[in-house]
mmCIF file of C-alpha atoms in Angstrom:
data_model
loop_
_atom_site.group_PDB
_atom_site.id
_atom_site.type_symbol
_atom_site.label_atom_id
_atom_site.label_comp_id
_atom_site.label_asym_id
_atom_site.label_seq_id
_atom_site.Cartn_x
_atom_site.Cartn_y
_atom_site.Cartn_z
ATOM 1 C CA MET A 994 21.055 -19.910 -134.787
ATOM 2 C CA HIS A 995 18.475 -16.369 -133.692
ATOM 3 C CA TYR A 996 19.459 -15.472 -130.071
ATOM 4 C CA ARG A 997 18.590 -12.312 -127.541
ATOM 5 C CA GLU A 998 21.170 -11.224 -126.315
ATOM 6 C CA LEU A 999 20.902 -8.399 -123.145
ATOM 7 C CA GLY A 1000 23.054 -7.312 -120.026
ATOM 8 C CA GLN A 1001 26.925 -6.523 -119.319
ATOM 9 C CA GLY A 1002 29.796 -8.191 -117.524
ATOM 10 C CA GLU A 1003 30.975 -11.752 -117.270
ATOM 11 C CA THR A 1004 28.811 -13.965 -120.217
ATOM 12 C CA VAL A 1005 25.781 -16.630 -119.714
ATOM 13 C CA VAL A 1006 24.458 -18.805 -122.260
ATOM 14 C CA LEU A 1007 20.704 -20.050 -120.931
ATOM 15 C CA LEU A 1008 20.444 -23.589 -123.152
ATOM 16 C CA HIS A 1009 16.700 -24.154 -123.172
ATOM 17 C CA GLY A 1010 14.419 -27.208 -124.049
ATOM 18 C CA PHE A 1011 12.621 -29.456 -126.359
ATOM 19 C CA LEU A 1012 9.686 -27.985 -127.277
ATOM 20 C CA GLU A 1013 10.825 -25.114 -125.911
ATOM 21 C CA ASN A 1014 13.267 -22.172 -126.962
ATOM 22 C CA HIS A 1015 14.404 -18.481 -125.269
ATOM 23 C CA LYS A 1016 11.174 -17.413 -124.419
ATOM 24 C CA MET A 1017 11.537 -19.289 -121.142
ATOM 25 C CA TRP A 1018 14.052 -17.724 -119.547
ATOM 26 C CA ASN A 1019 12.416 -14.394 -119.347
ATOM 27 C CA GLN A 1020 11.789 -13.814 -115.901
ATOM 28 C CA PHE A 1021 15.474 -15.077 -115.032
ATOM 29 C CA ALA A 1022 16.474 -12.764 -117.548
ATOM 30 C CA GLU A 1023 15.080 -9.529 -115.698
ATOM 31 C CA THR A 1024 17.270 -10.579 -113.193
ATOM 32 C CA LEU A 1025 20.046 -11.647 -113.883
ATOM 33 C CA SER A 1026 20.653 -9.737 -117.142
ATOM 34 C CA LYS A 1027 21.549 -6.635 -114.457
ATOM 35 C CA ASP A 1028 24.839 -8.740 -113.100
ATOM 36 C CA TYR A 1029 25.557 -10.522 -116.078
ATOM 37 C CA HIS A 1030 25.880 -11.034 -120.518
ATOM 38 C CA LEU A 1031 23.227 -12.722 -121.137
ATOM 39 C CA ILE A 1032 23.342 -15.165 -124.705
ATOM 40 C CA ILE A 1033 19.850 -17.464 -125.045
ATOM 41 C CA PRO A 1034 19.899 -18.991 -128.246
ATOM 42 C CA ASP A 1035 16.625 -20.537 -130.427
ATOM 43 C CA LEU A 1036 18.016 -23.972 -130.732
ATOM 44 C CA LEU A 1037 18.169 -25.029 -133.851
ATOM 45 C CA GLY A 1038 14.467 -26.479 -134.956
ATOM 46 C CA HIS A 1039 12.843 -24.378 -132.164
ATOM 47 C CA GLY A 1040 10.887 -20.405 -132.117
ATOM 48 C CA ASP A 1041 13.110 -18.328 -134.913
ATOM 49 C CA THR A 1042 16.063 -20.727 -135.739
ATOM 50 C CA PRO A 1043 14.838 -22.497 -138.670
ATOM 51 C CA THR A 1044 15.130 -26.301 -138.794
ATOM 52 C CA ALA A 1045 19.276 -27.795 -140.504
ATOM 53 C CA SER A 1046 18.456 -30.726 -140.728
ATOM 54 C CA GLU A 1047 16.234 -34.270 -140.767
ATOM 55 C CA THR A 1048 18.229 -35.499 -137.000
ATOM 56 C CA HIS A 1049 19.879 -32.351 -134.404
ATOM 57 C CA THR A 1050 22.660 -33.784 -132.647
ATOM 58 C CA MET A 1051 23.474 -32.692 -129.855
ATOM 59 C CA GLU A 1052 26.890 -32.004 -131.773
ATOM 60 C CA MET A 1053 25.457 -30.046 -134.265
ATOM 61 C CA GLN A 1054 23.396 -28.206 -131.502
ATOM 62 C CA ALA A 1055 26.551 -27.705 -129.897
ATOM 63 C CA GLN A 1056 29.257 -26.744 -132.485
ATOM 64 C CA HIS A 1057 25.933 -23.529 -133.922
ATOM 65 C CA VAL A 1058 26.622 -22.529 -129.703
ATOM 66 C CA ILE A 1059 30.224 -22.207 -129.622
ATOM 67 C CA GLN A 1060 29.468 -20.764 -133.546
ATOM 68 C CA ILE A 1061 27.712 -17.452 -131.921
ATOM 69 C CA LEU A 1062 30.168 -17.493 -128.865
ATOM 70 C CA ASN A 1063 33.435 -17.024 -131.649
ATOM 71 C CA HIS A 1064 31.345 -14.964 -133.296
ATOM 72 C CA LYS A 1065 30.507 -12.228 -130.919
ATOM 73 C CA GLU A 1066 34.755 -13.194 -129.768
ATOM 74 C CA ILE A 1067 33.458 -14.599 -125.830
ATOM 75 C CA GLU A 1068 36.849 -16.706 -125.707
ATOM 76 C CA SER A 1069 34.786 -18.557 -122.395
ATOM 77 C CA ALA A 1070 31.329 -18.734 -120.595
ATOM 78 C CA SER A 1071 28.532 -20.198 -118.044
ATOM 79 C CA PHE A 1072 26.801 -22.751 -119.887
ATOM 80 C CA ILE A 1073 22.996 -23.269 -118.152
ATOM 81 C CA GLY A 1074 20.845 -25.826 -119.550
ATOM 82 C CA HIS A 1075 17.357 -27.137 -119.639
ATOM 83 C CA SER A 1076 16.651 -30.237 -120.256
ATOM 84 C CA MET A 1077 18.443 -30.826 -124.230
ATOM 85 C CA GLY A 1078 20.322 -28.249 -122.969
ATOM 86 C CA GLY A 1079 21.913 -29.677 -120.865
ATOM 87 C CA TYR A 1080 22.685 -32.556 -123.366
ATOM 88 C CA ILE A 1081 23.857 -29.537 -125.640
ATOM 89 C CA SER A 1082 25.952 -28.571 -122.980
ATOM 90 C CA MET A 1083 27.543 -31.048 -122.638
ATOM 91 C CA ALA A 1084 28.418 -32.112 -126.176
ATOM 92 C CA ILE A 1085 30.245 -28.199 -124.978
ATOM 93 C CA ALA A 1086 32.399 -28.712 -121.984
ATOM 94 C CA ARG A 1087 32.799 -31.677 -123.788
ATOM 95 C CA ASP A 1088 34.254 -30.654 -127.283
ATOM 96 C CA TYR A 1089 34.491 -27.781 -126.957
ATOM 97 C CA PRO A 1090 36.280 -27.589 -123.468
ATOM 98 C CA GLU A 1091 38.136 -24.411 -123.246
ATOM 99 C CA LYS A 1092 35.242 -22.262 -123.456
ATOM 100 C CA VAL A 1093 32.783 -23.421 -120.307
ATOM 101 C CA LYS A 1094 33.601 -21.684 -116.949
ATOM 102 C CA ARG A 1095 30.504 -22.853 -115.912
ATOM 103 C CA LEU A 1096 28.274 -25.893 -116.211
ATOM 104 C CA CYS A 1097 24.769 -26.132 -114.698
ATOM 105 C CA LEU A 1098 22.447 -29.204 -115.539
ATOM 106 C CA PHE A 1099 19.006 -27.309 -114.964
ATOM 107 C CA PHE A 1100 15.948 -30.608 -115.066
ATOM 108 C CA SER A 1101 19.695 -32.506 -117.355
ATOM 109 C CA ASN A 1102 21.046 -35.633 -117.143
ATOM 110 C CA THR A 1103 24.171 -37.070 -118.420
ATOM 111 C CA LEU A 1104 22.827 -40.580 -119.555
ATOM 112 C CA PRO A 1105 21.837 -41.482 -122.891
ATOM 113 C CA ASP A 1106 18.792 -42.758 -123.917
ATOM 114 C CA THR A 1107 17.786 -46.581 -122.845
ATOM 115 C CA ASP A 1108 16.204 -49.218 -125.482
ATOM 116 C CA ASP A 1109 12.810 -47.943 -124.637
ATOM 117 C CA LYS A 1110 13.070 -44.925 -123.958
ATOM 118 C CA LYS A 1111 14.783 -44.702 -127.669
ATOM 119 C CA GLN A 1112 10.977 -46.613 -129.574
ATOM 120 C CA GLN A 1113 9.275 -43.265 -127.276
ATOM 121 C CA ARG A 1114 11.727 -41.601 -129.007
ATOM 122 C CA LEU A 1115 9.593 -42.812 -132.239
ATOM 123 C CA LYS A 1116 6.004 -43.266 -130.747
ATOM 124 C CA ALA A 1117 7.232 -39.485 -130.087
ATOM 125 C CA ILE A 1118 7.523 -39.018 -134.240
ATOM 126 C CA GLU A 1119 4.614 -40.654 -135.433
ATOM 127 C CA THR A 1120 2.601 -38.866 -132.789
ATOM 128 C CA ALA A 1121 3.414 -35.790 -133.632
ATOM 129 C CA GLU A 1122 3.418 -36.111 -136.887
ATOM 130 C CA GLU A 1123 0.359 -37.821 -136.222
ATOM 131 C CA ASN A 1124 -1.348 -34.777 -134.279
ATOM 132 C CA THR A 1125 0.810 -31.523 -134.181
ATOM 133 C CA GLU A 1126 -0.622 -29.872 -131.181
ATOM 134 C CA SER A 1127 -1.646 -32.713 -128.975
ATOM 135 C CA PHE A 1128 1.061 -33.658 -129.437
ATOM 136 C CA VAL A 1129 2.001 -30.904 -127.353
ATOM 137 C CA ARG A 1130 -0.406 -30.805 -125.078
ATOM 138 C CA HIS A 1131 -0.202 -34.372 -123.765
ATOM 139 C CA SER A 1132 3.413 -33.831 -123.389
ATOM 140 C CA VAL A 1133 3.791 -30.083 -121.516
ATOM 141 C CA ARG A 1134 0.765 -31.391 -119.635
ATOM 142 C CA GLY A 1135 3.316 -34.045 -118.447
ATOM 143 C CA LEU A 1136 6.231 -32.622 -117.313
ATOM 144 C CA PHE A 1137 4.948 -30.719 -114.453
ATOM 145 C CA ASP A 1138 4.249 -32.297 -110.358
ATOM 146 C CA PRO A 1139 1.416 -34.761 -111.197
ATOM 147 C CA ASP A 1140 0.006 -33.913 -107.749
ATOM 148 C CA LYS A 1141 0.249 -30.689 -108.968
ATOM 149 C CA LEU A 1142 -1.306 -29.477 -111.848
ATOM 150 C CA ALA A 1143 -4.108 -28.035 -111.152
ATOM 151 C CA GLU A 1144 -2.346 -25.095 -108.797
ATOM 152 C CA LEU A 1145 0.730 -25.076 -111.774
ATOM 153 C CA GLU A 1146 -2.330 -24.318 -114.874
ATOM 154 C CA GLN A 1147 -1.359 -20.485 -115.564
ATOM 155 C CA GLU A 1148 1.919 -22.565 -116.095
ATOM 156 C CA ILE A 1149 1.049 -25.411 -117.838
ATOM 157 C CA LYS A 1150 -0.781 -22.434 -120.250
ATOM 158 C CA GLN A 1151 2.394 -20.111 -120.384
ATOM 159 C CA ALA A 1152 4.217 -23.731 -121.481
ATOM 160 C CA ARG A 1153 1.940 -24.445 -124.071
ATOM 161 C CA THR A 1154 1.545 -21.481 -125.502
ATOM 162 C CA TRP A 1155 5.581 -21.627 -125.833
ATOM 163 C CA ALA A 1156 5.762 -26.052 -127.219
ATOM 164 C CA MET A 1157 3.351 -24.433 -129.944
ATOM 165 C CA GLU A 1158 5.827 -21.986 -131.845
ATOM 166 C CA THR A 1159 8.107 -25.575 -132.050
ATOM 167 C CA PRO A 1160 7.454 -26.745 -135.967
ATOM 168 C CA LEU A 1161 6.916 -29.784 -136.702
ATOM 169 C CA GLU A 1162 10.039 -30.419 -138.262
ATOM 170 C CA GLY A 1163 11.994 -28.811 -134.924
ATOM 171 C CA ILE A 1164 10.327 -31.921 -132.908
ATOM 172 C CA ALA A 1165 11.363 -34.784 -134.737
ATOM 173 C CA ALA A 1166 15.464 -33.679 -135.704
ATOM 174 C CA ALA A 1167 15.133 -32.473 -132.213
ATOM 175 C CA LEU A 1168 13.819 -35.960 -131.130
ATOM 176 C CA ARG A 1169 15.939 -38.003 -133.250
ATOM 177 C CA GLY A 1170 18.744 -35.889 -132.351
ATOM 178 C CA MET A 1171 18.534 -36.593 -128.181
ATOM 179 C CA ARG A 1172 17.681 -40.140 -129.333
ATOM 180 C CA GLU A 1173 21.167 -40.546 -130.153
ATOM 181 C CA ARG A 1174 23.027 -38.600 -127.977
ATOM 182 C CA THR A 1175 25.937 -40.486 -125.962
ATOM 183 C CA ASP A 1176 27.031 -40.770 -122.443
ATOM 184 C CA THR A 1177 28.929 -37.670 -121.288
ATOM 185 C CA THR A 1178 29.133 -38.265 -117.186
ATOM 186 C CA GLN A 1179 32.698 -39.045 -117.873
ATOM 187 C CA VAL A 1180 32.541 -34.654 -117.976
ATOM 188 C CA LEU A 1181 31.500 -34.282 -115.477
ATOM 189 C CA GLN A 1182 34.457 -36.482 -114.006
ATOM 190 C CA GLN A 1183 37.501 -35.366 -115.484
ATOM 191 C CA ALA A 1184 36.503 -31.454 -114.939
ATOM 192 C CA ALA A 1185 37.496 -28.826 -112.560
ATOM 193 C CA TYR A 1186 35.137 -25.822 -112.980
ATOM 194 C CA PRO A 1187 31.927 -25.187 -110.546
ATOM 195 C CA ILE A 1188 29.051 -27.449 -111.277
ATOM 196 C CA GLU A 1189 25.158 -27.150 -110.514
ATOM 197 C CA ILE A 1190 22.723 -30.078 -111.029
ATOM 198 C CA VAL A 1191 19.372 -28.982 -109.879
ATOM 199 C CA LEU A 1192 16.679 -31.948 -110.436
ATOM 200 C CA GLY A 1193 13.637 -32.147 -109.937
ATOM 201 C CA GLU A 1194 11.637 -35.457 -107.115
ATOM 202 C CA PHE A 1195 8.991 -35.362 -109.844
ATOM 203 C CA ASP A 1196 10.241 -35.616 -112.673
ATOM 204 C CA SER A 1197 8.634 -37.569 -115.598
ATOM 205 C CA ALA A 1198 12.284 -37.291 -118.120
ATOM 206 C CA VAL A 1199 15.105 -37.294 -115.930
ATOM 207 C CA ASP A 1200 15.164 -40.230 -113.065
ATOM 208 C CA ALA A 1201 17.165 -38.060 -110.500
ATOM 209 C CA GLU A 1202 17.530 -41.120 -108.660
ATOM 210 C CA ALA A 1203 19.115 -43.005 -111.724
ATOM 211 C CA PHE A 1204 21.744 -40.336 -112.381
ATOM 212 C CA GLN A 1205 22.864 -39.634 -108.217
ATOM 213 C CA GLN A 1206 23.945 -43.333 -108.203
ATOM 214 C CA ILE A 1207 26.585 -42.656 -111.412
ATOM 215 C CA MET A 1208 27.155 -39.173 -109.948
ATOM 216 C CA PRO A 1209 30.405 -38.809 -109.738
ATOM 217 C CA GLY A 1210 30.657 -37.796 -105.667
ATOM 218 C CA LYS A 1211 33.292 -34.444 -106.225
ATOM 219 C CA ASP A 1212 33.898 -31.505 -104.265
ATOM 220 C CA ASN A 1213 33.568 -29.150 -107.719
ATOM 221 C CA ILE A 1214 29.553 -30.070 -108.120
ATOM 222 C CA GLN A 1215 26.610 -28.870 -106.288
ATOM 223 C CA VAL A 1216 22.886 -31.361 -106.682
ATOM 224 C CA ASP A 1217 19.962 -29.709 -105.021
ATOM 225 C CA ILE A 1218 16.355 -31.713 -105.310
ATOM 226 C CA LEU A 1219 14.155 -29.644 -105.380
ATOM 227 C CA PRO A 1220 10.406 -30.629 -105.172
ATOM 228 C CA VAL A 1221 8.824 -30.110 -108.310
ATOM 229 C CA GLY A 1222 8.700 -32.081 -112.041
ATOM 230 C CA HIS A 1223 10.194 -30.647 -114.971
ATOM 231 C CA MET A 1224 9.581 -27.641 -115.643
ATOM 232 C CA GLY A 1225 11.512 -26.086 -112.364
ATOM 233 C CA HIS A 1226 11.768 -22.642 -113.692
ATOM 234 C CA LEU A 1227 7.886 -22.161 -113.694
ATOM 235 C CA GLU A 1228 7.406 -24.652 -110.075
ATOM 236 C CA ALA A 1229 9.668 -23.157 -108.213
ATOM 237 C CA PRO A 1230 11.499 -19.964 -110.021
ATOM 238 C CA LYS A 1231 11.834 -18.698 -106.533
ATOM 239 C CA GLU A 1232 13.943 -21.382 -105.681
ATOM 240 C CA THR A 1233 15.288 -22.003 -108.696
ATOM 241 C CA LEU A 1234 16.874 -18.689 -110.130
ATOM 242 C CA GLU A 1235 18.719 -18.586 -106.098
ATOM 243 C CA ILE A 1236 19.946 -21.704 -107.282
ATOM 244 C CA LEU A 1237 21.614 -20.873 -109.910
ATOM 245 C CA GLN A 1238 22.253 -16.959 -108.759
ATOM 246 C CA ASP A 1239 24.494 -18.532 -105.948
ATOM 247 C CA PHE A 1240 25.675 -21.080 -108.516
ATOM 248 C CA LEU A 1241 27.111 -18.232 -111.078
ATOM 249 C CA LYS A 1242 28.663 -17.063 -107.600
ATOM 250 C CA ARG A 1243 30.619 -19.347 -107.606
#
């Protein structure tokens, strides 16, 4: 698994989402690396990391991330996961709890796919196989606040450029893996370390309302809801970076 490493201090692992790679964190990494040791992987089938299987389960992705930490002899770290990266962070928190100091779900949640969503994943694979470029173009656009598409034109273009670096086999393997993921809400209920959950009011990929209803009300869990879509790091970079900086000081 390819990864970028920079900065010194306490280790923070930044996990990108579906149709992204380590570059999505570039803007934040510049600031965070002044205070932290960052490990920023390209997840399986994304960026410079090749596809390893027809299905990349969240558990498989988690295992590869943990292998990086073990190789670097890092005992524990803070994990920040965007979207699919959040699902992988939850798999790490469940399967390797001793590795987690803090956990942030960044426009992500703990819920499995609904039956409808599982069907949509299969349809998405078919669509991507028919025309990958068209699939990426439409998928990325749909992740932003629909009322601000004109003013976010440059940000959408940037996200599409990164997304186009994802090969078809990586797209399909990730979709199959996300389709198979299980409910990890119980992990939030059991964890005692600081947890940050960042949600978008206009997020088409994460049902913020449904997630809030099942979320445990605990002192170690902080929730921030912003007036953005799924791509808060591009839609509201200043606000989201400040939230992450505050979270890492907890």
